[in-house]
Amino acid sequence: MTDRLPLHNRVALLMALAVAVAALALPFLGFAPNRLLSGRPVPLWPALQGLDGVAVLLPGLVLLTAPFLRPTRAGLGLTIAAGGLFTTGLVWLAGAQAASLAQGASAAARTSFASGFWVMAAAGLLTAIDAARRLGLGAVGRLAVGGAVAGLVALQLASGHLDALSILKEYANRREVFADAVLRHATLVVAALIPTLLVGIPLGVAAHRVQAVGRAVFPVLNVVQTVPSIALFGLLMAPLAALGALLPGSGISGVGPLPAVIALTLYSLLPIVRNTAVGLDGVPSPVREAARGMGLTPRQVFLRVDLPLALPVFLSGLRITVVQAVGLAAVAALIGAGGLGAIMFQGLFANALDLVLLGAVPVILLAVAADALLSIGIAAATHRIGVLPGRSAP
Amino acid sequence: MTGAGMAPRELLTDRLMLGLVALVALVLGMPSLKPLFATLFPRLDRPLYEAESFVSLTLDHMALVGLSSLAAILLGGGAGIAVTRPWGREFRGLLETVATMGQTFPPVAVLALAVPVMGFGAEPALIALTLYALLPVVENTVAGLDGVPAAVLDSARGLGMGPAAVLFRVELPLAAPVILAGIRTAVIINVGTAAIASTVGAKTLGLPIIVGLNGSNQAYVIQGALIVAALAVVIDAGFDRLAGWLTRWSQR
């Protein structure tokens, strides 16, 4: 036994300290008689005494020892498991607490997550993510860790264990509105993506082949990207409303999904055009010449050489576009386009904070999920072409 | 193309000058456009947003963006410097992960989440904007400091420079263009997010837009949108100019 504990992981130490401070000093949950009143704080300690507390206590204790674990496969694997299970355990405990607080309270009573929950959940996740990186897990491996945590939370959601929490009460009140909003949100993004790809890819190819095209197109798209979304939505309203008045029966209107899709398309073009052009620019000319030397026609060279080699860069452009469009579609709710932003802003305007969460959290989850899926696609496309000399991975 | 030696012709095609003139004209002259808006929208009782002056809204907007960006530059730059020092290297992966993951969160959602945590008003907006602006600043500070060639660092140390002198006289000047690009991204995002911050109780140029959208007053929407768009374009053009100067200065 040495005098001092051997410190192996200072990141885990910082996170363990954050967990300790949050557990002692910050409220775990907030309990309010109804959704308009602010809640009284519910600390973590009393909640830990029951059987449900084990879900947090057990991984929590391992998490506190994580800074001193050797950075071996076993040590880091244990840290990943402890961090992930600690976060899902917090969710479980919050659900159980909310259910017990709901007993004997009116149906309007609300239990919501408080700052202590958020700090501890984030610390648990970050410990796991950092340990996964130390273990040398690639993008896909880290996504698997994140997917496992998301899966455990999804199971709790599906089982009804979390139903007494305020965000789910809010959901239960507007199940259909919520489902419609998610669908509408995704539809807006896809509806903008189709014209973006149809126009953006040919434009990117043209910018790669003819320099003058790039010089003409990029400054315009850059300025569009600079204009704040809410301003672009606003500026599109009047011309479209005027057009709708000129063409009665055309269905054109200054509010609703049409201006939203037009604005989303304008924003989405830049990453697609730029990355199509940059991806093609990055194809080494010896490779192209070798393909021509083998007797491939220009069309075959484009389809079999240029396209697969430019694909990873193109996909990173698509990733930027989709993640950006998910966020912009939320702003589009302000001009009546619907989607999850409508729920979020309805909550903000009515001072209903659980409603804000019900809108904002799924927007973030959608963006993160789109990012994760496209990351896997980029990893696969990069893996397929291998590493070319003189060309760094995107 | 510096301001002093500019020919009249260049002055006319200069994006920064044109934008600045347009912005000032819009902010100061919007009240005199009232007859125009009254003609364009004859059905509106109030064709001009007059609850607050556009001058004060513009100043509030710029203060919110300026303060949050300044805080993000100090905190994000500091964190970026810390994780590229030997003693902070262990936290680098964590910081990069947070910066990359955080940037997939839509700014409007981050802004909305500030309300359940901190309530309504300018302060939660300031904190949300600061947090969001941190990410590109951190990312580019780390990337910029990383891009300084090891040979340059070695020769600076060989000349007898201490760690602080190497940082301030060699690393930061060489990394400045990349760091500035991160600051530019952060500020441009913040100009747009600050406009949306009117929905969480901050008084910014987004207020006429939000009030106009909720009250079906298209004139208000156009007035707010024109000024905030001009502001964003001017700030972007200003960064363009700054980046040009910086590149020339660091190449000297």
XYZ file of C-alpha atoms in Angstrom:
646
model
C 0.000 0.000 0.000
C 1.506 3.291 -1.072
C 0.953 6.596 0.710
C -0.784 8.071 -2.307
C -3.424 6.674 -4.608
C -1.982 6.341 -8.115
C -3.827 8.865 -10.332
C -4.205 7.546 -13.889
C -7.068 9.569 -15.362
C -7.360 13.263 -14.573
C -10.405 13.675 -16.840
C -12.248 11.036 -14.807
C -11.114 12.818 -11.633
C -12.577 16.130 -12.807
C -15.836 14.409 -13.757
C -15.969 12.532 -10.422
C -15.555 15.857 -8.621
C -18.374 17.343 -10.718
C -20.595 14.378 -9.798
C -19.758 14.731 -6.093
C -20.464 18.477 -6.045
C -23.692 18.109 -8.036
C -24.894 15.253 -5.803
C -24.277 17.250 -2.622
C -25.088 20.825 -3.614
C -27.488 20.831 -6.552
C -31.145 19.774 -6.735
C -31.690 16.455 -8.521
C -35.303 17.094 -9.499
C -37.845 19.871 -9.186
C -41.375 19.216 -7.918
C -44.148 21.729 -8.676
C -47.881 21.655 -7.870
C -48.644 22.519 -11.516
C -46.794 23.326 -14.700
C -46.906 27.103 -14.348
C -45.448 27.338 -10.829
C -41.740 26.913 -10.238
C -40.835 23.776 -8.350
C -39.265 23.040 -4.995
C -35.882 21.303 -5.216
C -35.664 17.545 -4.577
C -32.132 16.504 -3.504
C -30.466 13.258 -4.576
C -29.477 11.806 -1.180
C -32.894 10.723 0.170
C -33.666 9.126 -3.196
C -30.585 6.907 -3.007
C -31.853 5.001 0.054
C -34.428 2.897 -1.755
C -33.891 -0.110 -3.999
C -33.982 2.136 -7.081
C -31.023 4.032 -5.661
C -28.795 1.028 -6.354
C -29.057 1.832 -10.091
C -27.169 5.067 -9.371
C -25.088 4.115 -6.316
C -23.368 1.099 -7.832
C -22.061 2.665 -11.069
C -21.541 5.919 -9.154
C -19.109 4.281 -6.728
C -17.205 2.698 -9.624
C -17.113 6.123 -11.301
C -15.494 7.614 -8.194
C -12.712 5.002 -8.398
C -12.258 5.470 -12.191
C -9.509 8.134 -11.857
C -7.343 5.539 -10.110
C -7.958 2.589 -12.437
C -5.036 1.508 -14.623
C -5.531 2.437 -18.303
C -5.792 -1.207 -19.331
C -8.578 -2.647 -21.489
C -10.329 -3.875 -18.354
C -9.905 -0.592 -16.471
C -11.121 1.571 -19.354
C -13.917 -0.885 -20.200
C -15.098 -0.690 -16.588
C -14.974 3.131 -16.751
C -17.051 3.173 -19.954
C -19.633 0.830 -18.425
C -19.763 2.799 -15.166
C -20.180 6.146 -16.950
C -22.919 4.860 -19.252
C -24.793 2.957 -16.536
C -24.518 5.889 -14.128
C -26.297 8.134 -16.637
C -29.014 5.601 -17.420
C -29.299 4.882 -13.672
C -29.947 8.578 -13.028
C -32.776 8.482 -15.573
C -34.192 5.360 -13.891
C -34.026 6.939 -10.447
C -35.647 10.138 -11.732
C -38.522 8.072 -13.135
C -38.966 6.179 -9.867
C -38.815 9.381 -7.804
C -41.336 11.107 -10.051
C -43.716 8.147 -9.656
C -43.464 8.208 -5.851
C -43.854 12.001 -5.723
C -46.959 11.707 -7.921
C -48.654 9.478 -5.314
C -50.831 11.642 -3.128
C -50.298 14.719 -5.315
C -52.804 16.174 -7.758
C -52.751 15.121 -11.395
C -51.435 18.558 -12.327
C -48.252 18.075 -10.238
C -45.019 18.099 -12.196
C -41.616 16.516 -11.568
C -38.859 17.730 -13.853
C -35.099 17.289 -14.145
C -33.083 19.903 -12.233
C -29.514 21.148 -12.603
C -28.005 18.333 -10.508
C -29.446 15.735 -12.864
C -28.063 17.479 -15.944
C -24.572 17.962 -14.484
C -24.298 14.362 -13.258
C -25.714 12.871 -16.464
C -23.306 14.927 -18.580
C -20.346 13.992 -16.350
C -21.199 10.286 -16.600
C -21.487 10.437 -20.394
C -18.293 12.466 -20.825
C -16.341 10.031 -18.625
C -17.549 7.154 -20.816
C -16.791 9.008 -24.073
C -13.312 9.988 -22.913
C -12.553 6.445 -21.751
C -13.744 5.106 -25.116
C -11.307 7.464 -26.822
C -8.476 6.367 -24.510
C -9.317 2.768 -25.331
C -8.711 3.651 -28.990
C -12.280 3.024 -30.148
C -12.976 4.519 -33.579
C -15.950 6.630 -34.580
C -18.142 3.552 -34.965
C -17.103 2.123 -31.596
C -17.865 5.378 -29.821
C -21.220 5.550 -31.601
C -21.924 2.034 -30.310
C -21.321 3.251 -26.718
C -23.655 6.198 -27.313
C -26.188 3.889 -28.952
C -26.133 1.545 -25.936
C -26.875 4.424 -23.542
C -29.629 5.721 -25.854
C -31.044 2.181 -26.073
C -31.223 1.787 -22.281
C -33.039 5.116 -21.978
C -35.372 4.148 -24.848
C -36.219 0.874 -23.036
C -37.178 2.825 -19.917
C -39.285 5.160 -22.052
C -41.050 2.250 -23.756
C -41.707 0.407 -20.482
C -43.577 3.407 -19.072
C -41.150 3.717 -16.146
C -40.619 7.427 -16.923
C -44.282 8.336 -17.455
C -44.551 10.406 -14.259
C -41.864 12.847 -15.411
C -43.210 16.183 -16.591
C -41.785 16.048 -20.114
C -43.637 12.736 -20.670
C -46.832 14.080 -19.122
C -46.547 16.889 -21.633
C -46.024 14.275 -24.331
C -49.021 12.239 -23.183
C -51.197 15.344 -23.508
C -50.212 15.856 -27.129
C -49.179 12.466 -28.434
C -50.644 13.087 -31.892
C -49.396 16.662 -32.176
C -45.925 15.419 -31.294
C -45.930 12.599 -33.846
C -47.160 15.017 -36.527
C -44.466 17.519 -35.539
C -41.655 14.972 -35.838
C -42.971 13.857 -39.224
C -43.401 17.444 -40.415
C -39.910 18.349 -39.215
C -38.335 15.466 -41.125
C -40.473 16.260 -44.185
C -39.243 19.873 -44.227
C -35.621 18.714 -44.127
C -36.110 16.119 -46.873
C -38.192 18.512 -49.007
C -35.305 20.984 -48.915
C -32.721 18.279 -49.513
C -34.199 17.124 -52.845
C -33.902 20.454 -54.727
C -30.572 21.070 -52.959
C -29.079 17.863 -54.345
C -30.679 18.284 -57.788
C -29.215 21.782 -58.162
C -26.178 21.554 -55.884
C -24.411 18.502 -57.303
C -24.431 19.703 -60.962
C -23.393 23.151 -59.747
C -20.525 21.626 -57.745
C -19.379 19.574 -60.759
C -19.529 22.726 -62.906
C -17.561 24.710 -60.320
C -14.912 21.964 -60.324
C -14.615 21.978 -64.135
C -14.996 25.695 -64.892
C -13.322 28.093 -62.464
C -15.562 30.997 -63.524
C -18.640 29.131 -62.261
C -17.112 28.825 -58.808
C -16.129 32.487 -58.810
C -19.714 33.450 -59.645
C -21.542 31.025 -57.339
C -19.576 30.906 -54.087
C -19.741 34.618 -53.155
C -23.534 34.548 -53.557
C -23.939 31.362 -51.477
C -21.559 32.735 -48.837
C -23.655 35.878 -48.407
C -26.829 33.773 -48.135
C -25.141 31.672 -45.430
C -24.294 34.872 -43.548
C -27.867 36.197 -43.440
C -29.554 35.105 -40.175
C -32.262 32.491 -40.752
C -35.026 34.494 -39.112
C -34.217 37.433 -41.448
C -34.224 35.277 -44.596
C -37.560 33.729 -43.589
C -38.914 37.225 -42.993
C -37.610 38.640 -46.260
C -39.100 35.760 -48.279
C -42.556 36.340 -46.797
C -43.562 39.539 -48.604
C -42.504 38.556 -52.153
C -44.159 35.136 -51.813
C -47.329 36.677 -50.385
C -47.398 39.121 -53.322
C -46.868 36.243 -55.768
C -49.672 34.308 -54.094
C -51.985 37.310 -54.494
C -51.078 37.553 -58.199
C -51.732 33.852 -58.772
C -54.837 32.981 -56.785
C -55.382 29.260 -56.485
C -51.658 28.493 -56.868
C -51.372 27.792 -53.139
C -48.342 30.109 -52.890
C -48.249 31.922 -49.557
C -45.841 33.978 -47.491
C -46.240 31.714 -44.475
C -46.147 27.960 -44.036
C -43.918 25.265 -45.480
C -43.152 26.876 -48.879
C -40.993 29.813 -47.706
C -39.415 27.459 -45.170
C -38.372 24.947 -47.837
C -37.059 27.733 -50.110
C -34.964 29.235 -47.301
C -33.706 25.821 -46.163
C -32.688 25.024 -49.748
C -30.798 28.313 -50.082
C -28.873 27.576 -46.874
C -28.264 23.946 -47.790
C -26.717 24.678 -51.199
C -23.362 26.027 -49.956
C -22.053 22.900 -48.169
C -23.245 20.643 -51.012
C -21.836 22.740 -53.897
C -18.588 23.456 -52.025
C -17.918 19.884 -50.942
C -18.839 18.439 -54.348
C -16.308 20.779 -55.958
C -13.635 20.302 -53.264
C -14.099 16.513 -53.339
C -13.613 16.400 -57.108
C -10.684 18.840 -56.900
C -9.042 16.423 -54.470
C -9.010 13.456 -56.862
C -5.316 13.065 -57.782
C -4.820 13.660 -61.509
C -2.420 10.665 -61.910
C -5.275 8.393 -60.844
C -7.560 9.985 -63.424
C -4.876 9.721 -66.112
C -4.220 6.086 -65.280
C -7.932 5.357 -65.667
C -7.970 7.101 -69.054
C -4.829 5.193 -70.037
C -6.668 1.957 -69.259
C -9.175 2.939 -71.938
C -12.041 4.199 -69.770
C -14.365 6.694 -71.439
C -14.775 10.138 -69.760
C -18.148 8.989 -68.471
C -16.633 5.837 -66.958
C -13.792 7.843 -65.424
C -16.340 10.106 -63.764
C -18.545 7.301 -62.484
C -15.844 4.820 -61.432
C -12.985 7.096 -60.366
C -14.136 10.631 -59.576
C -17.381 9.742 -57.858
C -16.149 7.151 -55.337
C -13.009 9.148 -54.532
C -14.960 12.374 -53.964
C -17.667 10.604 -51.958
C -16.264 11.045 -48.410
C -15.847 14.816 -48.852
C -19.281 15.056 -50.453
C -20.804 13.127 -47.540
C -19.227 15.495 -45.012
C -20.949 18.312 -46.901
C -24.214 16.390 -46.722
C -23.704 15.927 -42.990
C -23.240 19.682 -42.459
C -26.305 20.350 -44.602
C -28.609 17.918 -42.813
C -27.542 18.887 -39.287
C -27.929 22.570 -40.182
C -31.322 22.000 -41.829
C -32.672 20.201 -38.728
C -31.918 23.327 -36.681
C -33.159 25.787 -39.304
C -36.414 23.865 -39.680
C -37.011 24.559 -35.969
C -36.685 28.316 -36.609
C -39.071 27.965 -39.573
C -41.854 27.277 -37.074
C -41.909 31.049 -36.508
C -43.297 31.511 -40.038
C -45.876 28.785 -39.537
C -44.009 25.873 -41.098
C -44.835 23.597 -38.150
C -42.511 20.870 -36.923
C -40.850 20.479 -33.524
C -39.996 24.185 -33.448
C -43.728 24.924 -33.225
C -43.928 22.972 -29.936
C -40.767 24.667 -28.671
C -41.906 28.233 -29.448
C -45.419 27.520 -28.187
C -43.800 26.594 -24.868
C -41.612 29.726 -24.882
C -44.503 32.066 -25.684
C -46.777 30.431 -23.082
C -44.042 30.116 -20.426
C -44.588 26.330 -20.352
C -41.085 25.028 -19.792
C -41.842 21.316 -20.156
C -43.287 22.078 -23.564
C -40.016 23.842 -24.478
C -38.153 20.646 -23.553
C -40.579 18.486 -25.528
C -39.751 20.567 -28.616
C -36.059 21.305 -28.117
C -34.759 17.924 -26.895
C -36.060 15.980 -29.949
C -34.575 18.658 -32.258
C -31.177 18.001 -30.678
C -31.689 14.229 -30.828
C -32.655 14.438 -34.518
C -29.528 16.474 -35.299
C -27.266 14.150 -33.309
C -28.834 11.053 -34.899
C -28.428 12.472 -38.426
C -24.827 13.367 -37.603
C -24.125 9.866 -36.244
C -25.677 8.083 -39.253
C -23.783 10.194 -41.770
C -20.543 9.740 -39.781
C -20.919 6.002 -40.252
C -21.492 6.598 -43.977
C -18.369 8.762 -44.195
C -16.315 6.149 -42.322
C -17.565 3.442 -44.702
C -16.886 5.528 -47.834
C -13.393 6.419 -46.605
C -12.655 2.816 -45.680
C -13.749 1.640 -49.150
C -11.308 3.824 -51.044
C -8.487 3.292 -48.574
C -5.944 6.010 -48.030
C -4.575 7.528 -51.205
C -1.089 9.022 -51.301
C -1.067 12.777 -50.823
C -4.686 12.915 -49.772
C -5.824 13.247 -46.195
C -9.094 11.813 -44.976
C -11.875 14.398 -44.527
C -7.059 47.602 -50.708
C -6.774 49.772 -47.612
C -9.243 52.492 -46.763
C -6.857 55.415 -47.216
C -5.620 54.801 -50.729
C -8.899 53.709 -52.254
C -9.969 55.034 -55.644
C -13.597 56.266 -55.845
C -14.409 53.370 -58.135
C -13.176 50.803 -55.580
C -15.114 52.564 -52.861
C -18.313 51.942 -54.813
C -17.702 48.207 -55.162
C -16.312 47.664 -51.662
C -18.617 45.275 -49.817
C -17.712 46.550 -46.357
C -18.187 50.239 -47.185
C -21.418 49.647 -49.095
C -22.778 47.445 -46.340
C -21.832 49.905 -43.627
C -23.518 52.780 -45.467
C -26.626 50.655 -46.047
C -26.717 49.556 -42.388
C -26.401 53.068 -40.970
C -28.955 54.386 -43.464
C -31.422 51.630 -42.532
C -30.996 52.032 -38.774
C -31.232 55.828 -38.757
C -33.572 56.287 -41.717
C -36.171 53.580 -41.074
C -38.646 56.071 -39.481
C -38.574 58.206 -42.638
C -39.597 55.141 -44.667
C -42.938 55.089 -42.828
C -44.864 56.519 -45.857
C -43.316 53.833 -48.070
C -44.443 51.021 -45.740
C -47.857 52.695 -45.424
C -48.193 52.535 -49.238
C -46.902 48.981 -49.494
C -49.140 47.674 -46.710
C -52.266 49.886 -46.820
C -54.218 47.580 -44.522
C -51.860 47.991 -41.550
C -52.757 50.509 -38.849
C -49.131 50.813 -37.755
C -46.780 50.424 -40.708
C -43.649 51.252 -38.654
C -42.296 49.479 -35.570
C -42.123 52.231 -32.968
C -42.179 50.438 -29.597
C -38.392 50.782 -29.434
C -36.101 52.777 -31.676
C -34.098 50.771 -34.197
C -30.966 52.495 -32.904
C -31.430 51.092 -29.398
C -32.423 47.638 -30.717
C -29.299 47.566 -32.907
C -27.069 48.629 -30.004
C -28.631 46.020 -27.695
C -28.214 43.381 -30.384
C -24.555 44.293 -30.878
C -23.954 44.365 -27.111
C -25.386 40.845 -26.716
C -23.296 39.508 -29.617
C -20.191 41.420 -28.520
C -20.294 40.350 -24.864
C -21.019 36.696 -25.601
C -18.314 36.582 -28.280
C -15.771 38.261 -26.010
C -16.500 35.807 -23.202
C -16.255 32.918 -25.679
C -12.924 34.183 -27.047
C -11.417 34.493 -23.557
C -12.774 31.173 -22.238
C -12.464 29.211 -25.495
C -9.068 30.632 -26.366
C -7.868 29.929 -22.824
C -9.140 26.352 -22.941
C -7.599 25.839 -26.384
C -4.239 27.103 -25.138
C -4.466 25.009 -21.950
C -5.015 21.678 -23.723
C -2.109 22.282 -26.107
C 0.341 22.744 -23.167
C 2.082 19.666 -21.772
C 0.185 19.880 -18.461
C -3.235 20.103 -20.103
C -2.778 17.572 -22.887
C -4.818 14.917 -21.073
C -7.983 17.046 -21.429
C -7.559 17.693 -25.135
C -9.579 14.710 -26.368
C -12.445 15.556 -24.041
C -12.494 19.197 -25.108
C -12.404 18.289 -28.809
C -15.212 15.776 -28.347
C -17.358 18.355 -26.559
C -16.632 20.980 -29.239
C -17.479 18.629 -32.105
C -20.566 17.143 -30.473
C -21.806 20.491 -29.225
C -21.743 21.964 -32.706
C -24.261 19.378 -33.906
C -26.727 20.856 -31.372
C -28.821 23.439 -33.248
C -28.222 26.929 -31.752
C -31.951 27.610 -31.491
C -32.418 24.478 -29.361
C -29.545 25.474 -27.061
C -31.156 28.895 -26.694
C -34.541 27.351 -25.883
C -32.992 24.982 -23.300
C -31.472 27.948 -21.468
C -34.990 29.006 -20.436
C -35.986 25.942 -18.350
C -32.557 26.111 -16.689
C -32.173 29.870 -16.168
C -35.499 31.570 -16.898
C -36.373 34.309 -19.386
C -34.394 37.448 -20.189
C -31.143 38.726 -21.605
C -28.933 36.778 -19.172
C -29.904 33.253 -20.243
C -29.559 34.418 -23.852
C -26.078 35.743 -23.070
C -25.041 32.455 -21.460
C -26.511 30.309 -24.261
C -24.784 32.424 -26.913
C -21.485 32.280 -25.010
C -21.648 28.500 -24.657
C -22.426 28.047 -28.334
C -19.737 30.498 -29.486
C -17.142 28.677 -27.365
C -17.195 25.625 -29.604
C -15.830 27.019 -32.912
C -13.332 29.181 -30.967
C -11.999 26.153 -29.046
C -11.864 24.013 -32.177
C -9.942 26.576 -34.200
C -7.617 27.588 -31.369
C -6.541 23.968 -30.972
C -6.245 23.497 -34.756
C -4.329 26.753 -35.187
C -1.836 26.060 -32.398
C -1.460 22.519 -33.724
C -0.538 23.842 -37.141
C 2.546 25.688 -35.886
C 5.512 23.678 -37.250
C 7.554 21.879 -34.573
C 10.766 23.189 -36.189
C 9.651 26.788 -35.590
C 8.931 26.014 -31.925
C 12.309 24.324 -31.545
C 14.215 27.246 -32.996
C 12.258 29.707 -30.818
C 13.218 27.687 -27.752
C 16.757 27.461 -29.088
C 16.867 31.250 -29.103
C 16.244 31.099 -25.361
C 12.534 32.024 -25.355
C 10.541 30.896 -22.327
C 7.169 29.127 -22.647
C 5.212 32.393 -22.340
C 7.329 34.158 -24.964
C 6.985 31.182 -27.340
C 3.199 31.253 -26.863
C 2.661 34.993 -27.281
C 5.383 35.854 -29.784
C 5.463 32.727 -31.950
C 2.490 30.389 -31.545
C -0.414 32.841 -31.234
C 0.708 35.131 -34.109
C 1.154 32.121 -36.404
C -2.163 30.592 -35.335
C -4.030 33.911 -35.518
C -5.614 33.466 -38.996
C -7.106 30.077 -38.030
C -8.283 31.368 -34.622
C -9.855 34.387 -36.337
C -11.773 32.068 -38.679
C -13.247 30.331 -35.619
C -14.178 33.667 -34.037
C -15.834 34.694 -37.317
C -17.961 31.531 -37.390
C -18.953 32.098 -33.768
C -19.868 35.757 -34.246
C -21.918 35.165 -37.413
C -23.880 32.363 -35.723
C -24.417 34.628 -32.711
C -25.785 37.507 -34.810
C -28.517 35.141 -36.033
C -29.118 33.443 -32.697
C -29.322 36.820 -30.916
C -32.190 37.716 -33.267
C -34.051 34.544 -32.214
C -33.234 35.404 -28.579
C -36.145 37.847 -28.727
C -38.339 34.776 -28.173
C -36.685 34.192 -24.776
C -37.053 37.785 -23.616
C -33.900 39.551 -24.866
C -34.498 42.859 -26.639
C -32.731 42.531 -29.990
C -33.395 43.219 -33.662
C -35.410 40.009 -33.683
C -38.127 41.724 -31.617
C -39.828 43.568 -34.538
C -39.700 40.296 -36.511
C -41.278 38.232 -33.720
C -43.879 40.896 -32.904
C -44.646 41.216 -36.628
C -44.981 37.457 -37.124
C -47.256 37.058 -34.095
C -49.397 40.056 -35.061
C -49.434 39.483 -38.845
C -47.622 42.769 -39.426
C -45.388 42.143 -42.423
C -43.936 45.667 -42.311
C -42.423 45.010 -38.846
C -40.975 41.732 -40.113
C -39.306 43.400 -43.108
C -37.932 46.277 -41.012
C -36.292 43.961 -38.476
C -35.112 41.466 -41.113
C -33.480 44.097 -43.335
C -31.455 45.593 -40.498
C -30.354 42.277 -38.997
C -29.378 40.945 -42.454
C -27.375 44.117 -43.165
C -25.690 43.842 -39.752
C -24.631 40.244 -40.442
C -23.297 41.067 -43.913
C -21.335 44.068 -42.593
C -19.785 42.066 -39.738
C -18.857 39.268 -42.150
C -17.268 41.756 -44.566
C -15.402 43.288 -41.618
C -13.970 39.879 -40.726
C -12.987 39.436 -44.375
C -10.999 42.663 -44.203
C -9.477 41.709 -40.846
C -8.444 38.294 -42.176
C -6.716 39.958 -45.143
C -4.763 42.302 -42.870
C -3.828 39.479 -40.531
C -2.541 37.266 -43.332
C -0.398 40.083 -44.732
C 0.829 40.955 -41.235
C 1.778 37.369 -40.343
C 3.580 36.955 -43.675
C 5.754 39.998 -43.044
